[in-house]
Coordinates of C-alpha atoms and ligand atoms in Angstrom, one line a residue:
M1 CA 36.9 -31.2 -34.6
A2 CA 36.2 -29.0 -31.7
E3 CA 33.6 -26.2 -32.4
T4 CA 33.5 -23.4 -30.1
R5 CA 30.0 -22.3 -29.7
T6 CA 28.5 -19.0 -28.6
P7 CA 25.2 -19.0 -27.2
P8 CA 23.1 -16.2 -28.3
A9 CA 23.3 -13.3 -25.8
R10 CA 19.9 -13.1 -23.9
P11 CA 19.6 -11.5 -20.6
A12 CA 20.0 -13.6 -17.3
A13 CA 16.9 -15.4 -16.4
G14 CA 14.8 -13.4 -13.7
T15 CA 16.4 -10.0 -14.8
R16 CA 14.0 -7.3 -15.8
A17 CA 15.5 -7.2 -19.3
D18 CA 14.7 -11.3 -19.5
A19 CA 11.1 -10.2 -18.2
A20 CA 10.6 -7.8 -20.9
A21 CA 12.0 -10.1 -23.6
R22 CA 9.6 -12.8 -22.4
G23 CA 6.6 -10.3 -22.2
T24 CA 6.4 -8.6 -18.7
T25 CA 3.7 -10.8 -17.5
A26 CA 6.7 -13.4 -16.7
L27 CA 7.5 -11.7 -13.4
L28 CA 4.1 -10.8 -12.7
D29 CA 3.0 -14.4 -11.7
P30 CA 2.4 -14.1 -8.1
H31 CA 3.6 -17.5 -7.3
L32 CA 7.2 -16.9 -8.4
L33 CA 9.7 -16.5 -5.2
L34 CA 11.4 -13.1 -6.3
C35 CA 13.9 -11.0 -4.8
E36 CA 11.9 -8.5 -2.6
S37 CA 14.9 -6.0 -3.2
C38 CA 15.2 -6.0 -7.1
G39 CA 12.5 -8.5 -8.4
Y40 CA 14.7 -11.3 -9.7
D41 CA 13.4 -14.7 -10.0
L42 CA 14.9 -16.9 -6.8
T43 CA 12.6 -19.9 -7.2
T44 CA 15.2 -22.3 -8.7
L45 CA 18.0 -20.9 -6.5
P46 CA 19.4 -22.3 -3.5
Q47 CA 17.5 -21.3 -0.1
S48 CA 20.8 -19.8 1.1
G49 CA 23.2 -17.4 -0.4
S50 CA 22.7 -13.9 -1.8
C51 CA 20.6 -12.6 -5.2
P52 CA 22.9 -13.1 -7.9
E53 CA 21.3 -9.8 -9.4
C54 CA 21.5 -7.3 -6.5
G55 CA 23.3 -9.0 -3.7
A56 CA 20.8 -8.8 -1.0
D57 CA 20.6 -12.0 1.5
R58 CA 18.6 -14.4 -0.2
A59 CA 16.7 -15.5 3.3
A60 CA 15.6 -12.0 3.5
S61 CA 12.9 -12.8 0.7
S62 CA 11.8 -15.6 2.7
P63 CA 8.0 -15.5 2.7
A64 CA 8.0 -17.1 6.3
L65 CA 9.3 -13.4 7.2
R66 CA 6.0 -12.1 6.1
V67 CA 4.1 -13.3 9.6
G68 CA 1.5 -11.0 9.0
S69 CA 0.4 -7.3 10.6
P70 CA -1.0 -7.2 13.9
W71 CA -4.3 -7.2 12.3
Q72 CA -3.9 -10.4 10.4
V73 CA -2.5 -12.1 13.1
R74 CA -5.2 -11.0 15.5
G75 CA -8.1 -10.7 13.8
A76 CA -10.7 -8.1 13.5
S77 CA -11.1 -6.1 16.6
P78 CA -10.8 -2.8 17.8
M79 CA -7.9 -3.9 20.2
A80 CA -6.5 -5.0 17.0
W81 CA -6.8 -1.6 15.1
L82 CA -5.0 0.1 17.8
V83 CA -2.3 -2.4 17.8
E84 CA -1.9 -2.1 14.1
V85 CA -1.7 1.8 14.5
A86 CA 0.8 1.6 17.3
H87 CA 2.8 -1.1 15.6
L88 CA 2.7 1.1 12.4
G89 CA 4.1 4.3 14.6
P90 CA 4.1 7.8 13.8
H91 CA 7.5 7.8 12.4
P92 CA 8.1 6.6 8.6
G93 CA 11.4 5.0 9.9
R94 CA 9.3 2.1 11.4
W95 CA 6.5 2.0 8.1
R96 CA 9.5 0.3 6.0
A97 CA 9.7 -2.8 8.7
A98 CA 6.1 -2.9 9.3
F99 CA 5.3 -3.3 5.6
G100 CA 7.9 -5.8 5.7
R101 CA 5.7 -8.2 8.0
V102 CA 2.4 -7.7 6.1
R103 CA 1.2 -10.9 4.4
V104 CA 0.0 -10.7 0.9
D105 CA -3.6 -11.9 2.1
W106 CA -6.2 -9.5 0.9
P107 CA -9.1 -11.6 2.6
A108 CA -7.5 -11.1 6.0
S109 CA -7.0 -7.3 5.3
R110 CA -10.4 -6.2 3.8
S111 CA -11.8 -5.5 7.3
L112 CA -9.0 -3.4 7.9
L113 CA -9.8 -1.1 5.4
V114 CA -13.7 -1.2 6.1
A115 CA -12.8 -0.5 9.9
S116 CA -10.7 2.4 9.0
V117 CA -13.2 4.3 6.4
V118 CA -16.1 3.6 8.7
L119 CA -14.1 4.8 11.8
A120 CA -12.8 7.9 9.9
S121 CA -16.1 8.8 9.1
V122 CA -17.7 8.3 12.5
V123 CA -14.9 10.3 13.9
A124 CA -15.5 13.3 11.1
G125 CA -19.3 13.1 12.2
V126 CA -18.6 13.4 15.6
G127 CA -16.3 16.4 15.1
F128 CA -18.8 18.3 13.2
A129 CA -21.5 17.2 15.6
L130 CA -19.1 19.0 18.4
A131 CA -19.0 21.8 16.1
G132 CA -22.9 22.4 16.0
M133 CA -22.6 21.5 12.3
W134 CA -25.4 18.8 12.4
L135 CA -26.0 18.5 8.4
T136 CA -22.6 18.5 7.7
A137 CA -22.0 15.6 10.6
G138 CA -24.8 13.6 9.1
I139 CA -23.5 13.7 5.7
A140 CA -19.8 13.1 6.7
A141 CA -20.9 10.1 8.5
I142 CA -23.0 8.6 5.8
V143 CA -21.1 9.6 2.6
G144 CA -17.6 9.4 4.3
P145 CA -17.1 5.7 3.9
L146 CA -18.2 5.4 0.3
L147 CA -15.9 8.3 -0.7
L148 CA -12.8 7.1 1.4
H149 CA -13.4 3.6 -0.3
T150 CA -13.7 5.1 -3.7
L151 CA -10.8 7.1 -3.2
T152 CA -8.9 4.0 -2.1
A153 CA -9.9 2.1 -5.0
I154 CA -8.5 4.7 -7.3
E155 CA -5.4 4.6 -5.4
T156 CA -4.9 1.0 -6.1
V157 CA -5.5 1.6 -9.7
G158 CA -2.8 4.1 -9.8
L159 CA -0.4 1.7 -7.7
R160 CA -0.8 -0.8 -10.3
M161 CA -0.5 1.3 -13.2
F162 CA 3.0 2.6 -11.6
G163 CA 4.0 -0.8 -11.0
R164 CA 3.6 -1.8 -14.4
Q165 CA 5.7 1.4 -15.8
R166 CA 8.3 0.0 -13.2
S167 CA 8.1 -3.8 -14.0
W168 CA 7.2 -4.3 -10.3
R169 CA 5.0 -7.2 -9.3
I170 CA 2.0 -4.9 -7.8
T171 CA -0.8 -7.4 -8.4
S172 CA -4.3 -6.6 -7.4
D173 CA -4.0 -8.6 -4.0
V174 CA -0.8 -6.3 -3.2
A175 CA -2.1 -3.2 -4.3
W176 CA -5.3 -3.7 -2.3
V177 CA -3.2 -5.0 1.1
V178 CA -1.0 -2.0 0.9
V179 CA -3.7 0.5 0.9
A180 CA -5.7 -1.7 3.5
H181 CA -2.8 -1.2 5.8
A182 CA -2.2 2.5 5.3
S183 CA -6.0 3.3 5.6
P184 CA -5.5 3.9 9.3
A185 CA -4.3 7.1 7.9
W186 CA -7.9 8.1 6.7
V187 CA -8.6 8.4 10.5
L188 CA -6.3 11.1 10.9
A189 CA -8.2 12.9 7.9
G190 CA -11.3 12.2 10.0
V191 CA -9.8 14.3 12.8
L192 CA -8.7 16.8 10.5
T193 CA -11.6 17.9 8.3
P194 CA -13.8 19.2 11.2
V195 CA -10.9 20.9 12.9
G196 CA -9.9 22.5 9.3
S197 CA -13.6 23.5 9.0
L198 CA -13.5 25.2 12.7
V199 CA -9.9 26.9 12.3
G200 CA -11.1 28.3 8.7
A201 CA -14.2 29.5 9.9
R202 CA -12.3 31.7 12.2
V203 CA -9.2 32.3 10.4
L204 CA -9.9 32.3 6.6
P205 CA -12.6 35.0 6.4
W206 CA -10.2 37.3 4.8
V207 CA -9.2 35.0 2.7
E208 CA -12.7 34.4 1.3
V209 CA -13.3 38.2 0.8
F210 CA -10.1 38.9 -0.6
I211 CA -8.6 35.9 -2.4
W212 CA -10.4 32.7 -2.7
P213 CA -14.4 33.3 -2.9
V214 CA -15.1 29.9 -0.9
P215 CA -16.2 30.3 2.9
G216 CA -13.3 29.4 5.1
V217 CA -15.3 26.7 6.7
V218 CA -15.4 25.1 3.4
S219 CA -11.4 25.7 2.4
G220 CA -10.5 24.7 5.9
G221 CA -12.1 21.4 6.1
V222 CA -11.0 20.7 2.8
I223 CA -7.2 21.4 3.6
G224 CA -7.5 19.4 6.6
F225 CA -8.9 16.5 4.6
L226 CA -6.0 17.1 2.0
A227 CA -3.6 17.1 4.9
G228 CA -5.0 13.7 6.3
M229 CA -5.0 12.1 2.7
F230 CA -1.2 13.3 2.2
V231 CA -0.6 11.3 5.0
F232 CA -2.4 8.1 3.8
E233 CA -0.5 8.7 0.5
T234 CA 2.6 8.9 2.3
V235 CA 2.1 5.7 4.1
V236 CA 1.3 3.9 0.9
F237 CA 4.3 5.2 -0.9
F238 CA 6.3 3.5 1.9
G239 CA 4.2 0.3 1.8
V240 CA 4.4 -0.1 -2.0
R241 CA 8.3 0.4 -1.8
R242 CA 8.7 -2.2 0.6
C243 CA 5.9 -4.6 -1.0
H244 CA 6.8 -4.0 -5.1
F245 CA 8.4 -7.6 -5.0
A246 CA 6.4 -8.9 -1.8
N247 CA 6.0 -12.8 -2.1
L248 CA 2.8 -14.9 -1.3
P249 CA 3.3 -17.3 1.5
S250 CA 3.2 -20.2 -0.9
A251 CA 5.6 -18.3 -3.3
G252 CA 8.4 -20.7 -4.6
S253 CA 6.8 -23.6 -3.5
V254 CA 4.1 -24.0 -6.1
V255 CA 4.7 -25.4 -9.6
T256 CA 3.7 -22.6 -12.3
P257 CA 2.4 -23.8 -15.7
G258 CA 4.8 -22.7 -18.4
S259 CA 7.1 -20.5 -16.2
G260 CA 9.7 -24.1 -15.7
T261 CA 9.8 -23.7 -12.1
T262 CA 9.2 -26.9 -9.9
A263 CA 8.5 -27.4 -6.4
H264 CA 11.1 -25.7 -4.1
G265 CA 11.4 -24.0 -0.7
Ligands
ZN301 ZN1 17.8 -9.0 -5.8

């Protein structure tokens, strides 16, 4: 006699509920090919068609689309830095597309972060020197790279925590690649800090006397720095939104022990 068996209800493979059921680390496997829109595991699915979870074009998650940022493609050079900035552009509307091309490749991105924090510090130092604030100029040039690198490192910790809360795949490499590609914005902080100090010294003395007992030159510098940092944070926000399920160049083609996935794509 035929017996109808209903399989026990379990979340569809690749969904966040499934990941939660198996332990959230399941979808953190950097080698899985995920839908870059929703994080669904596409590893064993055909290469054409749509994501079963969100309906996004399956091809849009192809690692081949992450051809590399200008810095990753051209290698480290002053021209590559300028092209990187021009590519990112001043308009947030372009950032999503720009981060869609970024390759999850930290070794090829590290020098972009170093170049940006050093350049930002040199720019700040020159700015303070032009303003005749020689001591501040020296401090900015020497302490700046360490300070900016530390703030950037803290940002990666925050991104990974943020990602874990949302079941995003923000690996260490993804976090560092995103902040590295946002790091040119630190140069804006390098410009705005001495400018803020100069402006603050002129327009903030009344604040210093009546409202806030800090010299205007300091308040102005801090405000300028925070304005630059805000731009950095905004670029990071757009970057992480576009890279929260970013696939490695080899994603989907590597057998991952325990995941049941096989060579594919
Ligand atoms: Zn999807």
